[in-house]
PDB file of C-alpha atoms in Angstrom:
ATOM      1  CA  MET T   1      18.505   3.522 -44.111  1.00 39.00           C
ATOM      2  CA  ARG T   2      15.139   4.985 -43.033  1.00 39.00           C
ATOM      3  CA  ILE T   3      12.428   2.545 -41.784  1.00 39.00           C
ATOM      4  CA  ASP T   4       8.939   4.145 -41.983  1.00 42.00           C
ATOM      5  CA  THR T   5       7.002   4.649 -38.463  1.00 36.00           C
ATOM      6  CA  PRO T   6       4.228   1.998 -39.017  1.00 37.00           C
ATOM      7  CA  PHE T   7       7.026  -0.708 -39.404  1.00 33.00           C
ATOM      8  CA  ARG T   8       9.032   0.976 -36.580  1.00 36.00           C
ATOM      9  CA  LEU T   9       6.034   0.682 -34.458  1.00 33.00           C
ATOM     10  CA  GLN T  10       5.731  -2.994 -35.485  1.00 39.00           C
ATOM     11  CA  LEU T  11       9.272  -3.804 -34.738  1.00 32.00           C
ATOM     12  CA  VAL T  12       8.749  -2.338 -31.185  1.00 32.00           C
ATOM     13  CA  ALA T  13       5.645  -4.103 -30.234  1.00 37.00           C
ATOM     14  CA  ALA T  14       7.170  -7.315 -31.521  1.00 36.00           C
ATOM     15  CA  MET T  15      10.387  -6.468 -29.646  1.00 36.00           C
ATOM     16  CA  LEU T  16       8.248  -5.735 -26.359  1.00 34.00           C
ATOM     17  CA  SER T  17       6.075  -8.907 -26.926  1.00 37.00           C
ATOM     18  CA  ALA T  18       8.998 -11.050 -27.076  1.00 37.00           C
ATOM     19  CA  SER T  19      10.595  -9.653 -23.857  1.00 36.00           C
ATOM     20  CA  VAL T  20       7.204  -9.788 -21.904  1.00 40.00           C
ATOM     21  CA  GLY T  21       6.869 -13.591 -22.865  1.00 39.00           C
ATOM     22  CA  THR T  22      10.033 -14.397 -21.288  1.00 38.00           C
ATOM     23  CA  VAL T  23       9.372 -12.866 -17.523  1.00 45.00           C
ATOM     24  CA  SER T  24       7.578 -15.417 -15.454  1.00 46.00           C
ATOM     25  CA  ALA T  25       5.781 -14.250 -12.178  1.00 55.00           C
ATOM     26  CA  ASP T  26       4.695 -16.786  -9.581  1.00 63.00           C
ATOM     27  CA  PRO T  27       1.083 -17.465 -10.582  1.00 70.00           C
ATOM     28  CA  ASN T  28       0.169 -18.248  -7.202  1.00 78.00           C
ATOM     29  CA  PRO T  29       2.111 -16.265  -4.560  1.00 92.00           C
ATOM     30  CA  GLU T  30       1.847 -16.526  -0.873  1.00 96.00           C
ATOM     31  CA  PRO T  31      -0.713 -14.147   0.462  1.00 97.00           C
ATOM     32  CA  PHE T  32       0.689 -11.475   2.811  1.00 98.00           C
ATOM     33  CA  SER T  33      -0.265  -9.000   5.430  1.00 98.00           C
ATOM     34  CA  CYS T  34       1.025  -5.613   6.563  1.00 98.00           C
ATOM     35  CA  PRO T  35       2.889  -5.928   9.927  1.00 97.00           C
ATOM     36  CA  VAL T  36       0.055  -4.124  12.323  1.00 95.00           C
ATOM     37  CA  GLN T  37       3.412  -2.494  13.950  1.00 94.00           C
ATOM     38  CA  ILE T  38       6.954  -1.819  13.270  1.00 94.00           C
ATOM     39  CA  PRO T  39      10.065  -1.595  15.536  1.00 89.00           C
ATOM     40  CA  LEU T  40      10.735   1.908  16.671  1.00 83.00           C
ATOM     41  CA  THR T  41      12.849   3.850  14.566  1.00 81.00           C
ATOM     42  CA  ASN T  42      15.996   6.288  15.271  1.00 77.00           C
ATOM     43  CA  GLN T  43      14.449   9.780  14.845  1.00 76.00           C
ATOM     44  CA  SER T  44      16.798  12.528  15.496  1.00 78.00           C
ATOM     45  CA  LEU T  45      17.875  16.057  13.980  1.00 82.00           C
ATOM     46  CA  ALA T  46      20.976  16.417  12.437  1.00 87.00           C
ATOM     47  CA  SER T  47      21.490  19.964  13.961  1.00 90.00           C
ATOM     48  CA  ALA T  48      19.046  22.001  15.936  1.00 92.00           C
ATOM     49  CA  PRO T  49      18.492  25.522  14.917  1.00 94.00           C
ATOM     50  CA  ALA T  50      20.663  28.208  17.021  1.00 95.00           C
ATOM     51  CA  GLY T  51      19.284  28.704  20.512  1.00 95.00           C
ATOM     52  CA  TRP T  52      17.411  25.368  20.450  1.00 94.00           C
ATOM     53  CA  SER T  53      18.069  21.705  21.586  1.00 89.00           C
ATOM     54  CA  ALA T  54      16.493  18.789  19.987  1.00 86.00           C
ATOM     55  CA  THR T  55      14.743  15.894  22.004  1.00 80.00           C
ATOM     56  CA  THR T  56      12.527  13.163  20.574  1.00 72.00           C
ATOM     57  CA  ALA T  57       9.146  13.493  22.734  1.00 68.00           C
ATOM     58  CA  GLY T  58       7.684  10.399  23.783  1.00 61.00           C
ATOM     59  CA  SER T  59      10.364   8.131  22.537  1.00 55.00           C
ATOM     60  CA  GLU T  60       9.589   4.928  24.819  1.00 60.00           C
ATOM     61  CA  ARG T  61       6.124   5.141  24.261  1.00 59.00           C
ATOM     62  CA  THR T  62       5.873   6.088  20.672  1.00 68.00           C
ATOM     63  CA  GLN T  63       4.335   3.068  18.762  1.00 78.00           C
ATOM     64  CA  HIS T  64       4.553   2.697  14.976  1.00 91.00           C
ATOM     65  CA  ASP T  65       1.272   1.303  14.372  1.00 93.00           C
ATOM     66  CA  LEU T  66      -0.076   0.658  10.755  1.00 96.00           C
ATOM     67  CA  THR T  67      -1.957   3.555   9.995  1.00 95.00           C
ATOM     68  CA  ASN T  68      -2.640   3.501   6.252  1.00 95.00           C
ATOM     69  CA  PHE T  69      -2.650   1.018   3.358  1.00 97.00           C
ATOM     70  CA  ALA T  70      -2.851   2.012  -0.478  1.00 95.00           C
ATOM     71  CA  VAL T  71      -2.481   0.029  -3.751  1.00 96.00           C
ATOM     72  CA  ASN T  72      -0.160   1.952  -5.792  1.00 95.00           C
ATOM     73  CA  GLY T  73       0.034   1.547  -9.615  1.00 90.00           C
ATOM     74  CA  GLY T  74       3.869   2.142  -9.279  1.00 81.00           C
ATOM     75  CA  PRO T  75       6.610   2.857  -9.533  1.00 81.00           C
ATOM     76  CA  VAL T  76       7.067   3.109  -5.436  1.00 82.00           C
ATOM     77  CA  GLY T  77       7.374   6.577  -4.294  1.00 80.00           C
ATOM     78  CA  SER T  78       4.872   8.073  -6.900  1.00 82.00           C
ATOM     79  CA  PRO T  79       1.528   9.219  -5.719  1.00 82.00           C
ATOM     80  CA  ASN T  80       0.025   6.696  -8.135  1.00 84.00           C
ATOM     81  CA  GLY T  81      -2.669   5.339  -5.946  1.00 88.00           C
ATOM     82  CA  GLU T  82      -5.622   3.010  -6.906  1.00 92.00           C
ATOM     83  CA  ILE T  83      -9.113   3.893  -5.581  1.00 93.00           C
ATOM     84  CA  TYR T  84     -10.524   0.374  -4.055  1.00 95.00           C
ATOM     85  CA  ASP T  85     -13.321  -1.216  -6.091  1.00 96.00           C
ATOM     86  CA  LYS T  86     -15.660  -2.009  -3.322  1.00 97.00           C
ATOM     87  CA  GLU T  87     -16.464  -0.900   0.273  1.00 98.00           C
ATOM     88  CA  GLU T  88     -18.721  -2.538   2.783  1.00 98.00           C
ATOM     89  CA  GLU T  89     -19.645  -1.374   6.344  1.00 97.00           C
ATOM     90  CA  ARG T  90     -21.301  -3.462   8.865  1.00 96.00           C
ATOM     91  CA  LYS T  91     -22.555  -1.894  12.285  1.00 95.00           C
ATOM     92  CA  ASP T  92     -22.353  -3.970  15.233  1.00 94.00           C
ATOM     93  CA  GLY T  93     -25.357  -3.366  17.508  1.00 91.00           C
ATOM     94  CA  LYS T  94     -23.342  -1.629  20.063  1.00 92.00           C
ATOM     95  CA  GLY T  95     -22.055   1.491  18.607  1.00 93.00           C
ATOM     96  CA  GLY T  96     -19.354   0.014  16.649  1.00 95.00           C
ATOM     97  CA  ALA T  97     -18.661  -0.890  13.028  1.00 97.00           C
ATOM     98  CA  THR T  98     -16.441  -2.663  10.771  1.00 97.00           C
ATOM     99  CA  ARG T  99     -15.613  -1.271   7.223  1.00 98.00           C
ATOM    100  CA  MET T 100     -13.714  -3.270   4.335  1.00 98.00           C
ATOM    101  CA  GLN T 101     -12.291  -1.859   1.173  1.00 98.00           C
ATOM    102  CA  ARG T 102     -11.316  -4.384  -1.590  1.00 98.00           C
ATOM    103  CA  TRP T 103      -8.952  -3.711  -4.853  1.00 97.00           C
ATOM    104  CA  ASN T 104      -9.485  -6.308  -7.664  1.00 97.00           C
ATOM    105  CA  LEU T 105      -6.004  -6.539  -9.034  1.00 96.00           C
ATOM    106  CA  GLN T 106      -6.744  -8.418 -12.417  1.00 93.00           C
ATOM    107  CA  GLY T 107      -4.920  -7.103 -15.127  1.00 90.00           C
ATOM    108  CA  MET T 108      -2.623  -4.917 -12.953  1.00 91.00           C
ATOM    109  CA  SER T 109       1.165  -5.071 -13.460  1.00 89.00           C
ATOM    110  CA  GLY T 110       3.907  -3.007 -11.670  1.00 91.00           C
ATOM    111  CA  GLY T 111       1.579  -2.493  -8.759  1.00 94.00           C
ATOM    112  CA  PHE T 112       2.757  -2.269  -5.124  1.00 95.00           C
ATOM    113  CA  ALA T 113       1.092  -2.364  -1.837  1.00 97.00           C
ATOM    114  CA  VAL T 114       2.103   0.218   0.569  1.00 96.00           C
ATOM    115  CA  CYS T 115       1.926   0.113   4.524  1.00 97.00           C
ATOM    116  CA  SER T 116       2.170   3.539   6.327  1.00 95.00           C
ATOM    117  CA  TYR T 117       3.120   3.689  10.076  1.00 95.00           C
ATOM    118  CA  PHE T 118       2.313   6.289  12.828  1.00 91.00           C
ATOM    119  CA  ARG T 119       4.734   8.913  13.900  1.00 86.00           C
ATOM    120  CA  THR T 120       7.094   7.830  11.125  1.00 89.00           C
ATOM    121  CA  ARG T 121       7.801   8.338   7.301  1.00 88.00           C
ATOM    122  CA  VAL T 122       8.781   4.827   6.922  1.00 89.00           C
ATOM    123  CA  GLU T 123       6.527   2.733   4.240  1.00 93.00           C
ATOM    124  CA  LEU T 124       6.624  -0.860   3.526  1.00 96.00           C
ATOM    125  CA  ALA T 125       6.222  -1.488  -0.288  1.00 96.00           C
ATOM    126  CA  ARG T 126       5.815  -5.072  -1.703  1.00 96.00           C
ATOM    127  CA  SER T 127       5.305  -5.974  -5.317  1.00 95.00           C
ATOM    128  CA  LEU T 128       1.556  -6.912  -6.246  1.00 96.00           C
ATOM    129  CA  ASP T 129       2.682  -9.228  -9.488  1.00 95.00           C
ATOM    130  CA  GLY T 130       0.724 -12.225  -9.317  1.00 95.00           C
ATOM    131  CA  TYR T 131      -1.988 -11.227  -6.879  1.00 96.00           C
ATOM    132  CA  SER T 132      -5.436 -11.168  -7.471  1.00 96.00           C
ATOM    133  CA  SER T 133      -7.016  -8.843  -4.645  1.00 97.00           C
ATOM    134  CA  CYS T 134      -6.425  -6.940  -1.581  1.00 98.00           C
ATOM    135  CA  GLU T 135      -8.455  -5.982   1.362  1.00 98.00           C
ATOM    136  CA  VAL T 136      -8.172  -3.744   4.270  1.00 98.00           C
ATOM    137  CA  THR T 137     -10.447  -3.890   7.254  1.00 98.00           C
ATOM    138  CA  TYR T 138     -10.911  -0.932   9.680  1.00 97.00           C
ATOM    139  CA  LYS T 139     -12.864  -1.218  12.907  1.00 97.00           C
ATOM    140  CA  ARG T 140     -14.634   1.477  15.163  1.00 96.00           C
ATOM    141  CA  SER T 141     -16.161   0.807  18.781  1.00 93.00           C
ATOM    142  CA  LYS T 142     -18.591   3.169  20.032  1.00 92.00           C
ATOM    143  CA  ASN T 143     -17.208   6.938  20.213  1.00 90.00           C
ATOM    144  CA  SER T 144     -13.873   6.047  18.331  1.00 92.00           C
ATOM    145  CA  ASP T 145     -12.720   6.774  15.089  1.00 94.00           C
ATOM    146  CA  PHE T 146     -11.942   3.793  12.562  1.00 95.00           C
ATOM    147  CA  LYS T 147      -8.650   2.346  13.065  1.00 95.00           C
ATOM    148  CA  ILE T 148      -6.941  -0.528  10.414  1.00 97.00           C
ATOM    149  CA  ALA T 149      -7.262  -3.825  11.838  1.00 97.00           C
ATOM    150  CA  SER T 150      -5.616  -5.866   9.093  1.00 97.00           C
ATOM    151  CA  ALA T 151      -4.468  -5.035   5.375  1.00 98.00           C
ATOM    152  CA  SER T 152      -3.858  -7.944   3.286  1.00 98.00           C
ATOM    153  CA  CYS T 153      -3.239  -9.393  -0.329  1.00 98.00           C
ATOM    154  CA  ARG T 154      -3.847 -12.592  -2.109  1.00 97.00           C
TER     155      ARG T 154
END
């Protein structure tokens, strides 16, 4: 039996809408923030090249501070970053400034918040299903670069 293409598309669309109707996301999930720091990670080299020895430089003082936040359209690990919808910057009159970036998540599904940390490739990812917005705040004092102060979603 051969099914014509328009009917096949209608059948697939009906099956998808039926399956989507059975998935229920929490309409008001708890707000969350990226941890501003994660514990030290085990960084080592399995084997060093001939004639070399491997050490972990600064292992006692290395801090894995939050250095980046992204809204990713998914799946986790893909380079599918979303650009923020709004950016504001306020100067404090002492040479410093605060910069805020906001993402409107209305209508997004399958997205993830991704938190990245200094001197590690570890990234924390969290589903954004049910969330309406994310915001990252950067702070800068006089003669310094911007650093992330917080990153959160609600």
